[in-house]
């Protein structure tokens, strides 16, 4: 698929004779990562998804919601594929507000796999208020909602730097060379060894950034593996059918004196 | 149009056909004499029919799960993508299907421009086609608003605001379109209703378009009138049906490539951010198929002027059959016009490109040059070239390529025997 994108980009470039970049000069292009889910047969790295979920749960989820995901998704094929027992345990580790009960009262209970991911804040306004006025975006489709996709998300996570001397930052604003405009209100939350991976992988900043980006890529496109698999089958089927129809066409048109 | 009267074989069929001649219609459609020299540019009519049916079928299923409410629309689309069985497939076919529909319609329109298919006696087919194209653009714009992402919201704001340029009543019309004082929930509701309606209006126009086509019959690459049925024609079935099927399958392979391997490449990433009336995106751009018109709109410094010019860019096509003064249909025999045709293609592509760029600096200059050329092509080039051009000799029929005032008839016959 990367190739296909490149071809399309090339066609556009050739057609319009342009090499100019649309970005403002100061923003650096995202780092290109060779993700396992790229390409027409790309799949997610299961272990990376599970580690990524751990990073999300222990770090990101204190500010960012993922309201379009349910805990059951974590056990579904093509995702992190936690076992049924693990999914139940993960869900149960969250307190879910339910109700009203037959007394008209809301109550809390342990989460179930069918529940959607519990949001850290009751609403957008509360989320913004708790974060210096900047609403931490819901991360369900974040990878699809940013130009550059997974590369961009990963780059921002590892792109924190000390600002150049000419850049003045307000309180609660951080310098990030990949962020558009270079200013971001999310602090650099990743430090080496921040989480203790269950599978023993060393939790470097780079590793955690890659894992959580992989997790977010899956969250945005949980159908990706099935889509790729189905796509290959559909295209092979269409090509075979096209050949058959082509041969039939040649045979039918051979009855008359015109080439087809 | 069939030259011979169709007679059903069984008594029951005859009884039915005497009361409602559907069988006669079917026989007409299968026997329909079609020029045998149609090339693959002629397969896009069938491809477009496929696109329309695909959009209607996938759209009906999507509407079963979609919620047209400002607070729920974005979430309901994600619900389709995640929880509805094969919802992702249906939605990606529908969203990419719109792009494929426009790709096919642009090829279809430029085919007509090259081979002079809009010329007498096919003016009504052309005008019906333009009405279909107008409705397609309206339907596509309405549909793009429905996911209620950032581009949905701001695209709707920009386009509906165009009407406010109308003197005196503009503001009132815009408010009336919105059903509110800005793009809001009532706007989304009516857009959904109209988005569901328009495809069926298109379907009706398509029936008329095909009906009108079956009166004079197809134009062809040589652009000459042919006797029907004759040695120059083949019955629509099986010759054209199998050829259309082959072309359609090739088209479907490209379509599937987008749906399965790059479903979001033709869309804008901002549309996965829920609509926010308080945050304006850095660049508001329409979908790629509307970009040339967007470039024309923005090339004029005056809002009303831009709107008038943009609509003129489409409405000028309605009088095209009368702007073209050439007696020869096909550009194959028009050495001068043929070059202007390709300049127009490049011009429209360039307008599409600058439509995606910020309206400033060199892009604005290009947009203005492109806009001026676009109108010059239709207002000056077409009448003047058609009048002055010395066309190449034209064959008298498809089967016997006898050139008027040209080659020896016996030579043509010899060539024919070889084939």
Short mmCIF file of N, CA and C in Angstrom, two decimals, chain B residues 328-385:
data_model
loop_
_atom_site.label_atom_id
_atom_site.label_comp_id
_atom_site.label_asym_id
_atom_site.label_seq_id
_atom_site.Cartn_x
_atom_site.Cartn_y
_atom_site.Cartn_z
N UNK B 328 -18.28 18.98 -38.01
CA UNK B 328 -17.72 17.65 -37.76
C UNK B 328 -17.80 17.36 -36.27
N UNK B 329 -18.27 16.16 -35.93
CA UNK B 329 -18.43 15.85 -34.51
C UNK B 329 -17.10 15.47 -33.86
N UNK B 330 -16.46 14.43 -34.39
CA UNK B 330 -15.34 13.82 -33.68
C UNK B 330 -14.06 14.63 -33.82
N UNK B 331 -13.37 14.82 -32.69
CA UNK B 331 -12.10 15.55 -32.70
C UNK B 331 -11.01 14.78 -33.44
N UNK B 332 -11.29 13.50 -33.74
CA UNK B 332 -10.33 12.70 -34.51
C UNK B 332 -10.04 13.40 -35.84
N UNK B 333 -11.06 14.07 -36.39
CA UNK B 333 -10.89 14.72 -37.69
C UNK B 333 -10.76 16.23 -37.56
N UNK B 334 -10.50 16.69 -36.32
CA UNK B 334 -10.39 18.13 -36.10
C UNK B 334 -9.02 18.44 -35.50
N UNK B 335 -8.01 18.62 -36.37
CA UNK B 335 -6.63 18.74 -35.89
C UNK B 335 -6.39 19.93 -34.95
N UNK B 336 -7.11 21.02 -35.14
CA UNK B 336 -6.87 22.20 -34.30
C UNK B 336 -7.64 22.06 -32.98
N UNK B 337 -8.92 21.72 -33.09
CA UNK B 337 -9.75 21.61 -31.89
C UNK B 337 -9.18 20.57 -30.93
N UNK B 338 -8.66 19.48 -31.54
CA UNK B 338 -8.10 18.39 -30.74
C UNK B 338 -7.06 18.91 -29.75
N UNK B 339 -6.23 19.85 -30.20
CA UNK B 339 -5.19 20.38 -29.31
C UNK B 339 -5.80 21.25 -28.21
N UNK B 340 -6.80 22.03 -28.59
CA UNK B 340 -7.48 22.85 -27.57
C UNK B 340 -8.18 21.97 -26.54
N UNK B 341 -8.68 20.82 -27.02
CA UNK B 341 -9.32 19.89 -26.09
C UNK B 341 -8.35 19.49 -24.97
N UNK B 342 -7.14 19.13 -25.37
CA UNK B 342 -6.17 18.68 -24.36
C UNK B 342 -5.73 19.83 -23.46
N UNK B 343 -5.67 21.04 -24.04
CA UNK B 343 -5.34 22.20 -23.19
C UNK B 343 -6.44 22.38 -22.13
N UNK B 344 -7.69 22.17 -22.54
CA UNK B 344 -8.79 22.28 -21.58
C UNK B 344 -8.66 21.24 -20.47
N UNK B 345 -8.31 20.01 -20.84
CA UNK B 345 -8.13 18.96 -19.84
C UNK B 345 -7.06 19.39 -18.83
N UNK B 346 -5.94 19.87 -19.33
CA UNK B 346 -4.85 20.30 -18.45
C UNK B 346 -5.30 21.48 -17.59
N UNK B 347 -6.04 22.38 -18.20
CA UNK B 347 -6.55 23.56 -17.49
C UNK B 347 -7.43 23.15 -16.31
N UNK B 348 -8.33 22.19 -16.55
CA UNK B 348 -9.24 21.76 -15.48
C UNK B 348 -8.46 21.04 -14.38
N UNK B 349 -7.48 20.22 -14.77
CA UNK B 349 -6.65 19.54 -13.77
C UNK B 349 -5.88 20.57 -12.93
N UNK B 350 -5.36 21.59 -13.61
CA UNK B 350 -4.62 22.62 -12.89
C UNK B 350 -5.55 23.36 -11.92
N UNK B 351 -6.77 23.67 -12.38
CA UNK B 351 -7.74 24.34 -11.49
C UNK B 351 -8.02 23.45 -10.27
N UNK B 352 -8.12 22.16 -10.50
CA UNK B 352 -8.34 21.24 -9.39
C UNK B 352 -7.20 21.29 -8.40
N UNK B 353 -5.99 21.36 -8.93
CA UNK B 353 -4.82 21.41 -8.06
C UNK B 353 -4.79 22.70 -7.23
N UNK B 354 -4.97 23.84 -7.89
CA UNK B 354 -4.90 25.10 -7.13
C UNK B 354 -6.09 25.25 -6.19
N UNK B 355 -7.19 24.55 -6.50
CA UNK B 355 -8.35 24.57 -5.60
C UNK B 355 -8.02 23.97 -4.24
N UNK B 356 -7.01 23.07 -4.21
CA UNK B 356 -6.62 22.43 -2.95
C UNK B 356 -5.59 23.26 -2.20
N UNK B 357 -5.06 24.28 -2.87
CA UNK B 357 -3.99 25.08 -2.27
C UNK B 357 -4.59 26.34 -1.65
N UNK B 358 -3.85 26.99 -0.76
CA UNK B 358 -4.35 28.26 -0.22
C UNK B 358 -4.49 29.30 -1.34
N UNK B 359 -5.54 30.11 -1.28
CA UNK B 359 -5.79 31.09 -2.34
C UNK B 359 -4.90 32.31 -2.14
N UNK B 360 -3.63 32.14 -2.46
CA UNK B 360 -2.69 33.25 -2.29
C UNK B 360 -1.50 33.04 -3.22
N UNK B 361 -0.75 34.11 -3.46
CA UNK B 361 0.49 34.05 -4.23
C UNK B 361 0.29 33.44 -5.61
N UNK B 362 1.21 32.52 -5.95
CA UNK B 362 1.21 31.95 -7.30
C UNK B 362 -0.05 31.14 -7.57
N UNK B 363 -0.62 30.54 -6.51
CA UNK B 363 -1.82 29.73 -6.70
C UNK B 363 -3.00 30.59 -7.17
N UNK B 364 -3.06 31.79 -6.61
CA UNK B 364 -4.14 32.69 -6.99
C UNK B 364 -3.99 33.12 -8.45
N UNK B 365 -2.74 33.37 -8.84
CA UNK B 365 -2.48 33.75 -10.24
C UNK B 365 -2.89 32.61 -11.16
N UNK B 366 -2.46 31.38 -10.81
CA UNK B 366 -2.79 30.21 -11.63
C UNK B 366 -4.31 30.03 -11.70
N UNK B 367 -4.98 30.23 -10.57
CA UNK B 367 -6.43 30.06 -10.54
C UNK B 367 -7.09 31.05 -11.50
N UNK B 368 -6.57 32.28 -11.53
CA UNK B 368 -7.18 33.29 -12.40
C UNK B 368 -6.92 32.99 -13.87
N UNK B 369 -5.67 32.62 -14.16
CA UNK B 369 -5.34 32.27 -15.55
C UNK B 369 -6.20 31.08 -15.99
N UNK B 370 -6.28 30.07 -15.12
CA UNK B 370 -7.06 28.87 -15.43
C UNK B 370 -8.52 29.18 -15.65
N UNK B 371 -9.07 30.06 -14.80
CA UNK B 371 -10.48 30.43 -14.92
C UNK B 371 -10.74 31.16 -16.24
N UNK B 372 -9.86 32.11 -16.56
CA UNK B 372 -10.05 32.87 -17.80
C UNK B 372 -9.98 31.91 -19.00
N UNK B 373 -8.99 31.01 -18.97
CA UNK B 373 -8.88 30.10 -20.10
C UNK B 373 -10.11 29.21 -20.22
N UNK B 374 -10.61 28.74 -19.08
CA UNK B 374 -11.77 27.86 -19.08
C UNK B 374 -12.93 28.50 -19.87
N UNK B 375 -13.20 29.78 -19.56
CA UNK B 375 -14.31 30.45 -20.24
C UNK B 375 -13.96 30.77 -21.69
N UNK B 376 -12.69 31.14 -21.93
CA UNK B 376 -12.27 31.42 -23.31
C UNK B 376 -12.49 30.20 -24.20
N UNK B 377 -12.18 29.04 -23.65
CA UNK B 377 -12.32 27.81 -24.43
C UNK B 377 -13.73 27.69 -24.99
N UNK B 378 -14.72 27.92 -24.14
CA UNK B 378 -16.10 27.72 -24.57
C UNK B 378 -16.66 28.90 -25.36
N UNK B 379 -16.29 30.12 -24.94
CA UNK B 379 -16.90 31.30 -25.56
C UNK B 379 -16.19 31.70 -26.86
N UNK B 380 -14.86 31.52 -26.90
CA UNK B 380 -14.12 31.96 -28.09
C UNK B 380 -13.63 30.78 -28.92
N UNK B 381 -12.88 29.88 -28.29
CA UNK B 381 -12.22 28.81 -29.06
C UNK B 381 -13.25 27.96 -29.80
N UNK B 382 -14.28 27.51 -29.10
CA UNK B 382 -15.22 26.58 -29.74
C UNK B 382 -15.92 27.19 -30.95
N UNK B 383 -16.51 28.40 -30.85
CA UNK B 383 -17.16 28.94 -32.05
C UNK B 383 -16.16 29.28 -33.16
N UNK B 384 -15.03 29.87 -32.79
CA UNK B 384 -14.09 30.34 -33.81
C UNK B 384 -13.39 29.17 -34.51
N UNK B 385 -12.86 28.25 -33.72
CA UNK B 385 -12.16 27.10 -34.32
C UNK B 385 -13.12 26.30 -35.19
#
